[in-house]
PDB file of C-alpha atoms in Angstrom:
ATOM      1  CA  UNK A  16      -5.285 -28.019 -11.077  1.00 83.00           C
ATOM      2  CA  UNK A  17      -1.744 -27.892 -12.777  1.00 88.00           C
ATOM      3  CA  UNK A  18      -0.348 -29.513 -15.319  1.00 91.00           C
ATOM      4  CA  UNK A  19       2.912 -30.718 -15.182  1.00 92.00           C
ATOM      5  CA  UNK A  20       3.269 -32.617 -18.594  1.00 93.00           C
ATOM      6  CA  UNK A  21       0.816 -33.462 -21.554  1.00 94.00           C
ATOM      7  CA  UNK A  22       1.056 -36.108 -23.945  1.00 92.00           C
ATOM      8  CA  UNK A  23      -1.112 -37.181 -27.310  1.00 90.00           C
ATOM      9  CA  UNK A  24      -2.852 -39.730 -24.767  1.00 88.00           C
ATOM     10  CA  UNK A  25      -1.733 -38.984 -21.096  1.00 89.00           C
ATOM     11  CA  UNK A  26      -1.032 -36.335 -18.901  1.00 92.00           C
ATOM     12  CA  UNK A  27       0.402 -35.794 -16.003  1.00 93.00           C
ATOM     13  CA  UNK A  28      -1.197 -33.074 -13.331  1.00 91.00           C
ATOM     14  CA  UNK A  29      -1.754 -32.081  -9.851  1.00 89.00           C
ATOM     15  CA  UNK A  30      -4.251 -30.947  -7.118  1.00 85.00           C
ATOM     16  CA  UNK A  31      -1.787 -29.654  -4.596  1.00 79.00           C
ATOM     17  CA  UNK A  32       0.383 -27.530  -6.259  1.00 74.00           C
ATOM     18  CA  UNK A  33       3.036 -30.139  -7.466  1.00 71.00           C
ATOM     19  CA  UNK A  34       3.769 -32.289  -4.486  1.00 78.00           C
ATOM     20  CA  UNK A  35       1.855 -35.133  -5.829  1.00 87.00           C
ATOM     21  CA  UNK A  36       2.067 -35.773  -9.399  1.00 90.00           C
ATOM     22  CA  UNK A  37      -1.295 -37.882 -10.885  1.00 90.00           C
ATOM     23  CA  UNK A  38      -1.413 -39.283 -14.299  1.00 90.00           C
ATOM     24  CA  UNK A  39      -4.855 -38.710 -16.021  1.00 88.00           C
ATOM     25  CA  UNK A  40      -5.895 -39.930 -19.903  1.00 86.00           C
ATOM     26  CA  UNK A  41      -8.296 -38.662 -22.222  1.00 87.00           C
ATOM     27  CA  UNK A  42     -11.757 -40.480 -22.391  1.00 80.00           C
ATOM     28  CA  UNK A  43     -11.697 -39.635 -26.520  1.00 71.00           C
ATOM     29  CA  UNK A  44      -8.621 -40.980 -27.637  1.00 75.00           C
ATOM     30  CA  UNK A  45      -7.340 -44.228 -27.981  1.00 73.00           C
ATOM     31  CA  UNK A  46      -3.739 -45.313 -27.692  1.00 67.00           C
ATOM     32  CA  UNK A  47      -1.804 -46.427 -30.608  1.00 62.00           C
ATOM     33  CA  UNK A  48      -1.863 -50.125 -31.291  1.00 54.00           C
ATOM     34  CA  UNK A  49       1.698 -50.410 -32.190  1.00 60.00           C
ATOM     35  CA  UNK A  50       5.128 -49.686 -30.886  1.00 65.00           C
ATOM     36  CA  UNK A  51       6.632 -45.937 -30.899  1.00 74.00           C
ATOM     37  CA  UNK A  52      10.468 -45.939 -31.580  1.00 76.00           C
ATOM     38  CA  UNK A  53      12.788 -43.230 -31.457  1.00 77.00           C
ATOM     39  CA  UNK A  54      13.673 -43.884 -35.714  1.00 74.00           C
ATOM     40  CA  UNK A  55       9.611 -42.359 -35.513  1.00 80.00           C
ATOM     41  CA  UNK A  56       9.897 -38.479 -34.726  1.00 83.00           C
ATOM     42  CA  UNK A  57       6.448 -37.685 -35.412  1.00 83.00           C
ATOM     43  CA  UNK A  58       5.540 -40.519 -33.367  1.00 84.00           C
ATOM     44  CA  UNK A  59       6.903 -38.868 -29.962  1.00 90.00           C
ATOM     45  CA  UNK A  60       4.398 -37.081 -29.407  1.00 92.00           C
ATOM     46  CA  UNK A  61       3.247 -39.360 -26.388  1.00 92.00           C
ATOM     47  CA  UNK A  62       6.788 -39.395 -24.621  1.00 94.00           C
ATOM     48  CA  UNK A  63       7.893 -37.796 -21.366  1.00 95.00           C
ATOM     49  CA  UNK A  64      11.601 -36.912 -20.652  1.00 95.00           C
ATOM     50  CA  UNK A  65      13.198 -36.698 -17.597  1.00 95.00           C
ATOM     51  CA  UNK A  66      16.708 -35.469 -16.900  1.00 95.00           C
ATOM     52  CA  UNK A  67      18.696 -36.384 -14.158  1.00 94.00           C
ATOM     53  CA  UNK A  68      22.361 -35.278 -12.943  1.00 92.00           C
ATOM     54  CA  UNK A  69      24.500 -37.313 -10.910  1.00 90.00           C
ATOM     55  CA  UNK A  70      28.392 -36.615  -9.970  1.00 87.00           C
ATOM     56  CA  UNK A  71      28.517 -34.150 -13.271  1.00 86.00           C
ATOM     57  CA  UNK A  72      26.560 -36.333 -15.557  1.00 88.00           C
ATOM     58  CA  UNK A  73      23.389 -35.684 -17.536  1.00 91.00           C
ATOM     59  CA  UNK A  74      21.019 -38.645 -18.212  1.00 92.00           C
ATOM     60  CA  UNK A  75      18.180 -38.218 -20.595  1.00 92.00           C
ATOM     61  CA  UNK A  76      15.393 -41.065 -19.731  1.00 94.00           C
ATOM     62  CA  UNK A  77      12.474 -40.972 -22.085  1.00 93.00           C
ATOM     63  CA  UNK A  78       9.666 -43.199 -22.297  1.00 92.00           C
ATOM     64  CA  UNK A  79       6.711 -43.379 -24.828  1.00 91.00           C
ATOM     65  CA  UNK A  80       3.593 -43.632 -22.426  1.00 89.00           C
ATOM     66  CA  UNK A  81       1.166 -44.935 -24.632  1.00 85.00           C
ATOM     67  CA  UNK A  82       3.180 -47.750 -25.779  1.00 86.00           C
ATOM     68  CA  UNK A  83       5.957 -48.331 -22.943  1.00 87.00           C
ATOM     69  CA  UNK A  84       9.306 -47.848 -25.952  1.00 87.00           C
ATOM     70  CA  UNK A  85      11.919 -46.144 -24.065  1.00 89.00           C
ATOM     71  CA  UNK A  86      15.634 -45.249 -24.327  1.00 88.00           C
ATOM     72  CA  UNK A  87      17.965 -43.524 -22.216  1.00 88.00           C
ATOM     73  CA  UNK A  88      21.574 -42.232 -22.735  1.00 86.00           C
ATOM     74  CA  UNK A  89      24.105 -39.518 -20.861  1.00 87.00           C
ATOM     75  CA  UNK A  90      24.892 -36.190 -22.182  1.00 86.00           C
ATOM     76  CA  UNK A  91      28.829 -35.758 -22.716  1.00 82.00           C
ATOM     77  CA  UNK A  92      30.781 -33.729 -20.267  1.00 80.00           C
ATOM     78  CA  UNK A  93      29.769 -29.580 -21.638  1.00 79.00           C
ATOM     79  CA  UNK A  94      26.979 -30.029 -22.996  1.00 84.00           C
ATOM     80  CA  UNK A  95      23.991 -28.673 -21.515  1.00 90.00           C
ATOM     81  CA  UNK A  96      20.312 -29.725 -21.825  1.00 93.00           C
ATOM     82  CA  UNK A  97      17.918 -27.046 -22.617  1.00 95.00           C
ATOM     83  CA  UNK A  98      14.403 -28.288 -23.667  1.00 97.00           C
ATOM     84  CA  UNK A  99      13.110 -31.864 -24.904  1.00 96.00           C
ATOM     85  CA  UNK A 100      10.004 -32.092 -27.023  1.00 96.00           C
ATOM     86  CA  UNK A 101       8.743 -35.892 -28.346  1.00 94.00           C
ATOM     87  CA  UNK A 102      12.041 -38.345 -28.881  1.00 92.00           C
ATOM     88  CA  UNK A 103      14.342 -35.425 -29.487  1.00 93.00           C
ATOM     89  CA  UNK A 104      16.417 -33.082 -27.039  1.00 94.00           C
ATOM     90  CA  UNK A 105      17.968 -29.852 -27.518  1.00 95.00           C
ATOM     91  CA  UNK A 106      21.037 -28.888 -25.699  1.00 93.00           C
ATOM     92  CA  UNK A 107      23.620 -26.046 -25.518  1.00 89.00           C
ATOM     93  CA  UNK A 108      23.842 -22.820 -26.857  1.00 75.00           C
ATOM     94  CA  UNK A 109      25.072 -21.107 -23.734  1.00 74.00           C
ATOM     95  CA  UNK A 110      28.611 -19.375 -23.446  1.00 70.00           C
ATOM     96  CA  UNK A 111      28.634 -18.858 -27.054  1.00 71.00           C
ATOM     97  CA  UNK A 112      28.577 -23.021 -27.806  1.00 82.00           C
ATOM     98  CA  UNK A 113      26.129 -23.748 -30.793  1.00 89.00           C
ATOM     99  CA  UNK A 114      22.712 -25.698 -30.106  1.00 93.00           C
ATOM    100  CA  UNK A 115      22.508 -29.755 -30.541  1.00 92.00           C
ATOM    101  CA  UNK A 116      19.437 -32.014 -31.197  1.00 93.00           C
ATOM    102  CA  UNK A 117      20.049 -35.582 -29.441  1.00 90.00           C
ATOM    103  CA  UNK A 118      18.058 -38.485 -30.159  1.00 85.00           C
ATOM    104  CA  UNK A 119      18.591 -41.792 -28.848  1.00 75.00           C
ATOM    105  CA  UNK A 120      21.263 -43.134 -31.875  1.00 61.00           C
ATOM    106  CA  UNK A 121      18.655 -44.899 -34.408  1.00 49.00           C
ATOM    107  CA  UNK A 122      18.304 -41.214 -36.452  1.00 47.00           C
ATOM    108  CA  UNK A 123      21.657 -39.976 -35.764  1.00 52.00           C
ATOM    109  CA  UNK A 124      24.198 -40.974 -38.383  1.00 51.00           C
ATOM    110  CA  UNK A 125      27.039 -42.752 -36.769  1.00 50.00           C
ATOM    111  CA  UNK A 126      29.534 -39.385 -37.139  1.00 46.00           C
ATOM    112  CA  UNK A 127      27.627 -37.687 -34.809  1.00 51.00           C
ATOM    113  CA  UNK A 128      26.378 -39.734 -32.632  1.00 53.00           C
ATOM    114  CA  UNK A 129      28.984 -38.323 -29.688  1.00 53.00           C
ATOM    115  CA  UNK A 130      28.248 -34.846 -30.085  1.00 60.00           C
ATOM    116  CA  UNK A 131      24.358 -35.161 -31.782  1.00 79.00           C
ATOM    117  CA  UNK A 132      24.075 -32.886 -34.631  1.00 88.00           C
ATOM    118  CA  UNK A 133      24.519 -29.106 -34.963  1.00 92.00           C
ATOM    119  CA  UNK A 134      21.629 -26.450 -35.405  1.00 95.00           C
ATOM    120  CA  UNK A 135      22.285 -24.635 -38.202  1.00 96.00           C
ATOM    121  CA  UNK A 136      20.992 -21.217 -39.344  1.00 96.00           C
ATOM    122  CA  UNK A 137      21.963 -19.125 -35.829  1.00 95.00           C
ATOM    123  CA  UNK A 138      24.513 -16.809 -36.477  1.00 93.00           C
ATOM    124  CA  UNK A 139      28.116 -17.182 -35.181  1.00 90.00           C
ATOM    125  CA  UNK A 140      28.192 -15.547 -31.860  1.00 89.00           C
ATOM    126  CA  UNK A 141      24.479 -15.254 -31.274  1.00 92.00           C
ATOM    127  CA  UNK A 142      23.516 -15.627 -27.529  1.00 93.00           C
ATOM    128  CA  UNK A 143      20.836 -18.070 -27.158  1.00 95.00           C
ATOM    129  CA  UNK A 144      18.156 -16.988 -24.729  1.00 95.00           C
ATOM    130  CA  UNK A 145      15.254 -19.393 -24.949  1.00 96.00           C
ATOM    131  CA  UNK A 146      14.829 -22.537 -25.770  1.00 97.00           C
ATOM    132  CA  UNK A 147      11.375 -23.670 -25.651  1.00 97.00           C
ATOM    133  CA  UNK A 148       8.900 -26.936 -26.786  1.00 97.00           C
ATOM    134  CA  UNK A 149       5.506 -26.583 -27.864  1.00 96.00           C
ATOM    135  CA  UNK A 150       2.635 -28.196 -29.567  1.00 96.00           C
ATOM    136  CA  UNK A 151       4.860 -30.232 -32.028  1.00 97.00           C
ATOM    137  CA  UNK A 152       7.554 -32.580 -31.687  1.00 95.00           C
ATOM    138  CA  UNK A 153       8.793 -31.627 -35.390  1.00 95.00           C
ATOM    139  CA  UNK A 154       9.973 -28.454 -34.054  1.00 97.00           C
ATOM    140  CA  UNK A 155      11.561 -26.203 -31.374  1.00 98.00           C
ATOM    141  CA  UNK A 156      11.174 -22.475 -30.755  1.00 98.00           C
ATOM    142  CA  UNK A 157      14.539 -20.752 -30.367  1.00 98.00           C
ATOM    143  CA  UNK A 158      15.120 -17.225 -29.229  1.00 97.00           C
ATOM    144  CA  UNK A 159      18.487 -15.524 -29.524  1.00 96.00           C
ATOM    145  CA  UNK A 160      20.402 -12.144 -29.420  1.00 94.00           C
ATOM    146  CA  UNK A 161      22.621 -11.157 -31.861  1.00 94.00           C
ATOM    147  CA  UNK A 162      24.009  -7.051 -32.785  1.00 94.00           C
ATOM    148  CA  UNK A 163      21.481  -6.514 -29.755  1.00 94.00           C
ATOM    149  CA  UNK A 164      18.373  -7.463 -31.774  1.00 96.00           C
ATOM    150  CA  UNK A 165      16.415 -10.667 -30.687  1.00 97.00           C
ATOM    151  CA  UNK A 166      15.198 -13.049 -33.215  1.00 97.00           C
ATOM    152  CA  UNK A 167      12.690 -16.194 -32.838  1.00 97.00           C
ATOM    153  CA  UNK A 168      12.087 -18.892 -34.856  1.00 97.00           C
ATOM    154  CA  UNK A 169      12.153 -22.801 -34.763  1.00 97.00           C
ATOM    155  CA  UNK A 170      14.086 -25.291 -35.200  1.00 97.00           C
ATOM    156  CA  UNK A 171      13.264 -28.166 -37.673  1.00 96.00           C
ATOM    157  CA  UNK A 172      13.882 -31.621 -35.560  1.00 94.00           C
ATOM    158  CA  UNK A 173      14.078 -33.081 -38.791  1.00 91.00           C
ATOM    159  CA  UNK A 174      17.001 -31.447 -40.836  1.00 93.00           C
ATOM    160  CA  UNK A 175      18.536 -29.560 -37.481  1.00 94.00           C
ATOM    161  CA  UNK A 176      17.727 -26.485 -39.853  1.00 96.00           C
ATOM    162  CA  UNK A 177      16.869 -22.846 -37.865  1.00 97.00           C
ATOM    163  CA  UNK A 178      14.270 -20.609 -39.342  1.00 96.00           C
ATOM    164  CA  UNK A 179      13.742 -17.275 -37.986  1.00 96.00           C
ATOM    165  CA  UNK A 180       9.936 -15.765 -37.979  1.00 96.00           C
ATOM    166  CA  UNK A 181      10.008 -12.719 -35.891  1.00 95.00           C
ATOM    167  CA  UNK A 182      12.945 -10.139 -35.518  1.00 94.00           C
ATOM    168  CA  UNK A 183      13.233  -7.171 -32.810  1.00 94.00           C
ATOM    169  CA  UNK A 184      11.048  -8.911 -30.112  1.00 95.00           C
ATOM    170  CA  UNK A 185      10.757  -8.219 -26.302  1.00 93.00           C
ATOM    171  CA  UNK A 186      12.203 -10.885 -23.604  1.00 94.00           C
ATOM    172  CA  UNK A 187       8.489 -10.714 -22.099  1.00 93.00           C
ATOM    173  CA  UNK A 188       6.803 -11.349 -25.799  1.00 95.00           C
ATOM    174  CA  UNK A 189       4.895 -15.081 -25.160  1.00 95.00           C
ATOM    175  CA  UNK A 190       5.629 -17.616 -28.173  1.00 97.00           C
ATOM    176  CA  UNK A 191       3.414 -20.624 -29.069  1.00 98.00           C
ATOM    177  CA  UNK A 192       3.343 -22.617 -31.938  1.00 98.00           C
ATOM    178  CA  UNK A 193       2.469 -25.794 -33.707  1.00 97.00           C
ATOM    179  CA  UNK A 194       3.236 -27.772 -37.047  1.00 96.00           C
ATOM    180  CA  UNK A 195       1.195 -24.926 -38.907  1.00 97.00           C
ATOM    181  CA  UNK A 196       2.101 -21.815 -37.218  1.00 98.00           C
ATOM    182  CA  UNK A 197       4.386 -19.525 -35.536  1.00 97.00           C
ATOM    183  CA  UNK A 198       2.569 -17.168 -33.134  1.00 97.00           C
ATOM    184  CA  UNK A 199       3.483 -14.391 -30.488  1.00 97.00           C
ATOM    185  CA  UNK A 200       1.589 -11.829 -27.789  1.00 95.00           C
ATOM    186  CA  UNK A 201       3.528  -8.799 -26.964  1.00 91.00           C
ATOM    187  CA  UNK A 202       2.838  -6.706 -24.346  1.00 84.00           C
ATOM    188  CA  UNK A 203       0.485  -5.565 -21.761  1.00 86.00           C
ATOM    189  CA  UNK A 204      -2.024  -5.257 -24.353  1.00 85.00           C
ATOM    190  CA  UNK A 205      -1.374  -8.780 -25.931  1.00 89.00           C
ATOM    191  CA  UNK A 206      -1.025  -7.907 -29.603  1.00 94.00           C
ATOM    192  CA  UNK A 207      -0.684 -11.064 -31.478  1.00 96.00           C
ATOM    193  CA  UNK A 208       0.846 -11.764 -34.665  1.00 96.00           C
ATOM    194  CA  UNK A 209       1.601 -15.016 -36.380  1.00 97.00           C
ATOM    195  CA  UNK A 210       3.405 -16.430 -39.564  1.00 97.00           C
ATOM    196  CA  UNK A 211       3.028 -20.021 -40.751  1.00 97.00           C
ATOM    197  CA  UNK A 212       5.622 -22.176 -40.510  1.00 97.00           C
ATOM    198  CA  UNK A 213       7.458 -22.814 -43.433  1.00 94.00           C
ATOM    199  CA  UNK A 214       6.862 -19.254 -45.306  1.00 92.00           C
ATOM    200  CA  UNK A 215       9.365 -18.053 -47.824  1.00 87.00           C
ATOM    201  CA  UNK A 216      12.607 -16.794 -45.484  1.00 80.00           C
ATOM    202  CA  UNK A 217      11.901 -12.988 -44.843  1.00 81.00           C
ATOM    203  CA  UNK A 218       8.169 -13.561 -44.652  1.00 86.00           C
ATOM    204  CA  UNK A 219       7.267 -11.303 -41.310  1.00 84.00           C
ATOM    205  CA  UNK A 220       4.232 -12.298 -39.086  1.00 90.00           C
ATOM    206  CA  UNK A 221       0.830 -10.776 -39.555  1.00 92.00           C
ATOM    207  CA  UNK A 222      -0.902  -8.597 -36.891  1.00 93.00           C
ATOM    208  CA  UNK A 223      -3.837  -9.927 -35.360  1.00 95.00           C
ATOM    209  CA  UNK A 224      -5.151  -7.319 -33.032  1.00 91.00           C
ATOM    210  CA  UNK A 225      -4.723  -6.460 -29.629  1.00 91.00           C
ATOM    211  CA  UNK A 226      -6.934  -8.520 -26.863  1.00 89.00           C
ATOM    212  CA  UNK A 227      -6.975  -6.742 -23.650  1.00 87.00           C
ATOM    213  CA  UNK A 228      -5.954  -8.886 -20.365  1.00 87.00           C
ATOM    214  CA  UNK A 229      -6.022 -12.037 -22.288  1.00 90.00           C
ATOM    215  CA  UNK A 230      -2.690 -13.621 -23.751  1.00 91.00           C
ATOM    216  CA  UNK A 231      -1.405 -16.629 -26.047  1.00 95.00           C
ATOM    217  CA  UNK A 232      -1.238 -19.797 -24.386  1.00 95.00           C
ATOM    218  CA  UNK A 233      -1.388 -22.369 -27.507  1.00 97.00           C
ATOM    219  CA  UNK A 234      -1.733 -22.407 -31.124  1.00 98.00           C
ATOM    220  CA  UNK A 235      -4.370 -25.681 -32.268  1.00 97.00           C
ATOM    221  CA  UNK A 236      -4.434 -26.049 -35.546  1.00 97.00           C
ATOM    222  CA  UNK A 237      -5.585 -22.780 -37.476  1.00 97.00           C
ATOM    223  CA  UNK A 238      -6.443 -21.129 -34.072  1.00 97.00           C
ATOM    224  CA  UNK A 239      -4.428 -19.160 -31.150  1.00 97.00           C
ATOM    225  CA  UNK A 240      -5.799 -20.202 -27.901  1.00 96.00           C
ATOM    226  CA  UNK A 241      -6.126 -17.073 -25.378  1.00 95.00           C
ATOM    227  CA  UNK A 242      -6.553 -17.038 -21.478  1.00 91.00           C
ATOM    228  CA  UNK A 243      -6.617 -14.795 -18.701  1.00 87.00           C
ATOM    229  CA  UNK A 244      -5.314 -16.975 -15.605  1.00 78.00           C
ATOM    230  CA  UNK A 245      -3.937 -13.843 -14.175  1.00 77.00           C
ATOM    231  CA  UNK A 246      -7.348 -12.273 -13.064  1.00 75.00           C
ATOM    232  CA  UNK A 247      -7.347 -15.929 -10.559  1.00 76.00           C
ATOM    233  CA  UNK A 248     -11.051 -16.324 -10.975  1.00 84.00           C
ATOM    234  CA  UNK A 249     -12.529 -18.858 -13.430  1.00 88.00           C
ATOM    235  CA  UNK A 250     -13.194 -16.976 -17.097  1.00 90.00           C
ATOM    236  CA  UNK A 251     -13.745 -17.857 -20.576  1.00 92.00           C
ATOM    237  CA  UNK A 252     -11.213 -19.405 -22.989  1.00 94.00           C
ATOM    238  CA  UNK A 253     -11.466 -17.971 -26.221  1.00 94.00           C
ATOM    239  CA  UNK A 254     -10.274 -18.500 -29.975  1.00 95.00           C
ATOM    240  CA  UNK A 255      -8.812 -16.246 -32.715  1.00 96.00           C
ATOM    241  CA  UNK A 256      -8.316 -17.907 -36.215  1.00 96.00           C
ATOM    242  CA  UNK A 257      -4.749 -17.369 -37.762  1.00 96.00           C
ATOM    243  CA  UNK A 258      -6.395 -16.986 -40.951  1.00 94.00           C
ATOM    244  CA  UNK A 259      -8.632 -13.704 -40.541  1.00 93.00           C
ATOM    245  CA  UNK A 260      -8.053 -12.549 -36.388  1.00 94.00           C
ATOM    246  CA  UNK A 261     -11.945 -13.553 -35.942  1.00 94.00           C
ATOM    247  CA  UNK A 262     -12.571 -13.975 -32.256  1.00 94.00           C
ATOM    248  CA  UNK A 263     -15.227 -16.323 -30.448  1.00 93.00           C
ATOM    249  CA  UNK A 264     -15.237 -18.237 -26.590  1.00 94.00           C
ATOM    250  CA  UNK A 265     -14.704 -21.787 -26.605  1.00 93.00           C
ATOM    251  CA  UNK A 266     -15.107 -22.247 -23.020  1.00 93.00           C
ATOM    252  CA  UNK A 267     -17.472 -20.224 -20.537  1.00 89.00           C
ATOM    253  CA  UNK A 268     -15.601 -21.295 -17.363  1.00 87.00           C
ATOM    254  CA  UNK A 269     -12.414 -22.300 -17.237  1.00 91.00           C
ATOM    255  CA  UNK A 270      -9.537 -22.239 -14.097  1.00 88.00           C
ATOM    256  CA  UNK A 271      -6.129 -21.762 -14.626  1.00 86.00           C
ATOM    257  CA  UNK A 272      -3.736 -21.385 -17.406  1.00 88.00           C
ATOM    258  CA  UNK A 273      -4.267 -23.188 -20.535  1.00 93.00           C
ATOM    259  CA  UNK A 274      -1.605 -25.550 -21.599  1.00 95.00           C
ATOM    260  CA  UNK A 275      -0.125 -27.083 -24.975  1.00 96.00           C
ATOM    261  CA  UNK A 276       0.158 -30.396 -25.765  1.00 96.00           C
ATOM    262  CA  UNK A 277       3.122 -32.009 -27.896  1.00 95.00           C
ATOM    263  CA  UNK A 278       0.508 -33.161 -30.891  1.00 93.00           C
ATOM    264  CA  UNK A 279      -0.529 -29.682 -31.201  1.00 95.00           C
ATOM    265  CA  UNK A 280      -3.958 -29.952 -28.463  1.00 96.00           C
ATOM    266  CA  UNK A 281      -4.349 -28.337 -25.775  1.00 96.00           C
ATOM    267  CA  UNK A 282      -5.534 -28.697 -22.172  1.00 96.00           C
ATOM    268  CA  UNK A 283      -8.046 -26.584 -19.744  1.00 95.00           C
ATOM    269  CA  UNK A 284     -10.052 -26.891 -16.988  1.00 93.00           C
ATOM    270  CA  UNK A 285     -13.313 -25.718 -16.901  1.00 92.00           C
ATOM    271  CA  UNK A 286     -16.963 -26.526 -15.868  1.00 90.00           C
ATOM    272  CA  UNK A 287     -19.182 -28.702 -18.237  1.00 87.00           C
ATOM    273  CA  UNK A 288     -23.181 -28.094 -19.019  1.00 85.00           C
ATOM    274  CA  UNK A 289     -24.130 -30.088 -15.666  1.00 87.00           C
ATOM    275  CA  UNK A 290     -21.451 -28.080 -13.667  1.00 85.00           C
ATOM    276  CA  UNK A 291     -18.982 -30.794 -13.376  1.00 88.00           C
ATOM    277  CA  UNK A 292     -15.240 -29.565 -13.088  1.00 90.00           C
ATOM    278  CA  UNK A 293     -13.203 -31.599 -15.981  1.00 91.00           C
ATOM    279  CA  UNK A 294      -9.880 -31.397 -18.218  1.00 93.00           C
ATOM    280  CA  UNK A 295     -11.428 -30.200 -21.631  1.00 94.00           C
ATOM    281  CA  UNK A 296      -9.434 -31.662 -24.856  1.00 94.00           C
ATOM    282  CA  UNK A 297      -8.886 -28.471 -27.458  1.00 95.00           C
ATOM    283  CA  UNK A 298      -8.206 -30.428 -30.552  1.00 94.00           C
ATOM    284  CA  UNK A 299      -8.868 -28.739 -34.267  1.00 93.00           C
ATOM    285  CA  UNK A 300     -11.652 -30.025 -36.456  1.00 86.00           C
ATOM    286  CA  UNK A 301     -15.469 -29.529 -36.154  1.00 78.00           C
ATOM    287  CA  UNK A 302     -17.565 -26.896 -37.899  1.00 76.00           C
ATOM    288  CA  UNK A 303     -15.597 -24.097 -36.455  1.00 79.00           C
ATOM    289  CA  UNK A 304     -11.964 -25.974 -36.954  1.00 88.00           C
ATOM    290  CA  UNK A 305     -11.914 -25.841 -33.036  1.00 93.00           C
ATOM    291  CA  UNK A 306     -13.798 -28.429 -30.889  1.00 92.00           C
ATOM    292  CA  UNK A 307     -13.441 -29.253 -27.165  1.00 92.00           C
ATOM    293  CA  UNK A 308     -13.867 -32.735 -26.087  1.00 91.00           C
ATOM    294  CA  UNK A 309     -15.044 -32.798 -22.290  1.00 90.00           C
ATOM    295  CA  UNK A 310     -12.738 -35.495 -20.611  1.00 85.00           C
ATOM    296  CA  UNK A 311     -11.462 -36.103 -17.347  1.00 82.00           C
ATOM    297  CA  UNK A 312     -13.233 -35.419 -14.545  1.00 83.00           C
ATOM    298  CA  UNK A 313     -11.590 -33.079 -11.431  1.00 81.00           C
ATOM    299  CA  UNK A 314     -11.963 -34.314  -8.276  1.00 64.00           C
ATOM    300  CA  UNK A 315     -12.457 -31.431  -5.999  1.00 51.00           C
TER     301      UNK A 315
END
């Protein structure tokens, strides 16, 4: 099963390897009673963006699934999308042009509502490499190069504001973060480090240990979510707390790669007690600050 898109309330997967897209929901959430508008960032964290081109021109169509808002509007000519995460959409940042958050006009201020507003914070001549959403639609993780040293951090949606968090990183090393932290695997050993977000400037990440075959694949809440899809048989899904690199499974069974969602969740298949094949709902809380919530079931 793969997914192609998760939402706060829907997702979007498939059975065949991507030729047929199905839309799935989760049995322990309940949609939001009232309307999601682009003036609500934090609100986006149910809406899926899809970018078309046609004779040169970029379109941005987004729609809030839960609540059916939606907005749409063309990228001017040169500017490049990159990544979208909740309402807002990141573009540029190649050939030496700085990065741009669009939103659909209602939190732009009228100046710059042709050219959306600069990223600040990324030095002059810095190559962007990666561009990249996650579990938040506050933020977006930004790699670039600059005097041959690559640099991470994320952008803040908010104030178009770039902080960096790690310095003199790999191209391989796996980023993943959400609202409260910043977190990376590096290599073949998957040493993990993370930093919360919004430390002093300066403030490196702290080393978490090294975990073998298994790598980052989301950060929910005050936990880094680990998986080994590579292996291609079904394995466990484990946890290690950001506060103190403790380590326990979550999941006995699970298939495939585990995957982020924009509110800071995550999503994996696995099998439940009665041996039932369903999407399980990583959210934080419980006695552990981790819980997964058994929820759609797989058809097989």
């Amino acid at each position: 099963m793969a997914y192609l898109w998760a939402g706060s309330h829907t997702f979007d997967f498939s059975l065949d390897g991507g030729a047929t897209m199905q839309t799935g929901s989760y049995q322990n959430i309940e949609p939001p009673l009232s309307s999601a508008k682009p003036s609500d960032l934090a609100g986006g964290a149910d809406v899926r963006s899809t970018v078309t081109t046609e004779d040169g021109v970029t379109t941005i169509s987004q729609v809030h699934r839960s609540s059916g808002d939606a907005t749409r509007f063309a990228l001017p000519s040169g500017q490049s999308f990159r990544a979208a995460t909740g309402w807002s959409v990141v573009v540029g940042g190649d050939a030496g042009s700085p990065l741009r958050v669009w939103r659909a006009s209602a939190l732009l201020p009228i100046a710059n509502a042709i050219t959306g507003m600069k990223v600040t914070g990324i030095p002059s001549g810095a190559s962007v490499t990666r561009v990249q959403p996650g579990g938040s639609v506050r933020y977006m993780a930004v790699t670039y190069r600059y005097q041959n040293v690559l640099t991470a951090g994320l952008v803040d949606l908010g104030t178009y504001a770039f902080t960096p968090y790690a310095a003199g990183i790999d191209t391989t090393t796996r980023i993943r973060y959400n609202d409260r932290w910043f977190a990376t695997g590096e290599g073949p050993d998957h040493t993990l480090r993370a930093v919360r977000v919004g430390s002093a400037p300066g403030t490196g990440p702290t080393a978490l240990g090294s975990f073998g075959p298994y790598g980052l694949s989301a950060v929910v809440g005050d936990h880094l979510v680990l998986d080994d899809p590579a292996s291609g048989a079904p394995a466990p899904v484990d946890a290690v707390s950001a506060l103190d690199g403790s380590r326990r499974t979550v999941l006995g069974l699970a298939q495939g790669a585990t995957v982020f969602v924009q509110d800071g969740a995550a999503l994996v298949t696995a099998q439940d007690e009665t041996g039932l094949w369903r999407v399980f709902h990583l959210l934080p809380g419980g006695g552990s600050g981790l819980q997964a919530w058994p929820s759609w079931i797989v058809g097989r």
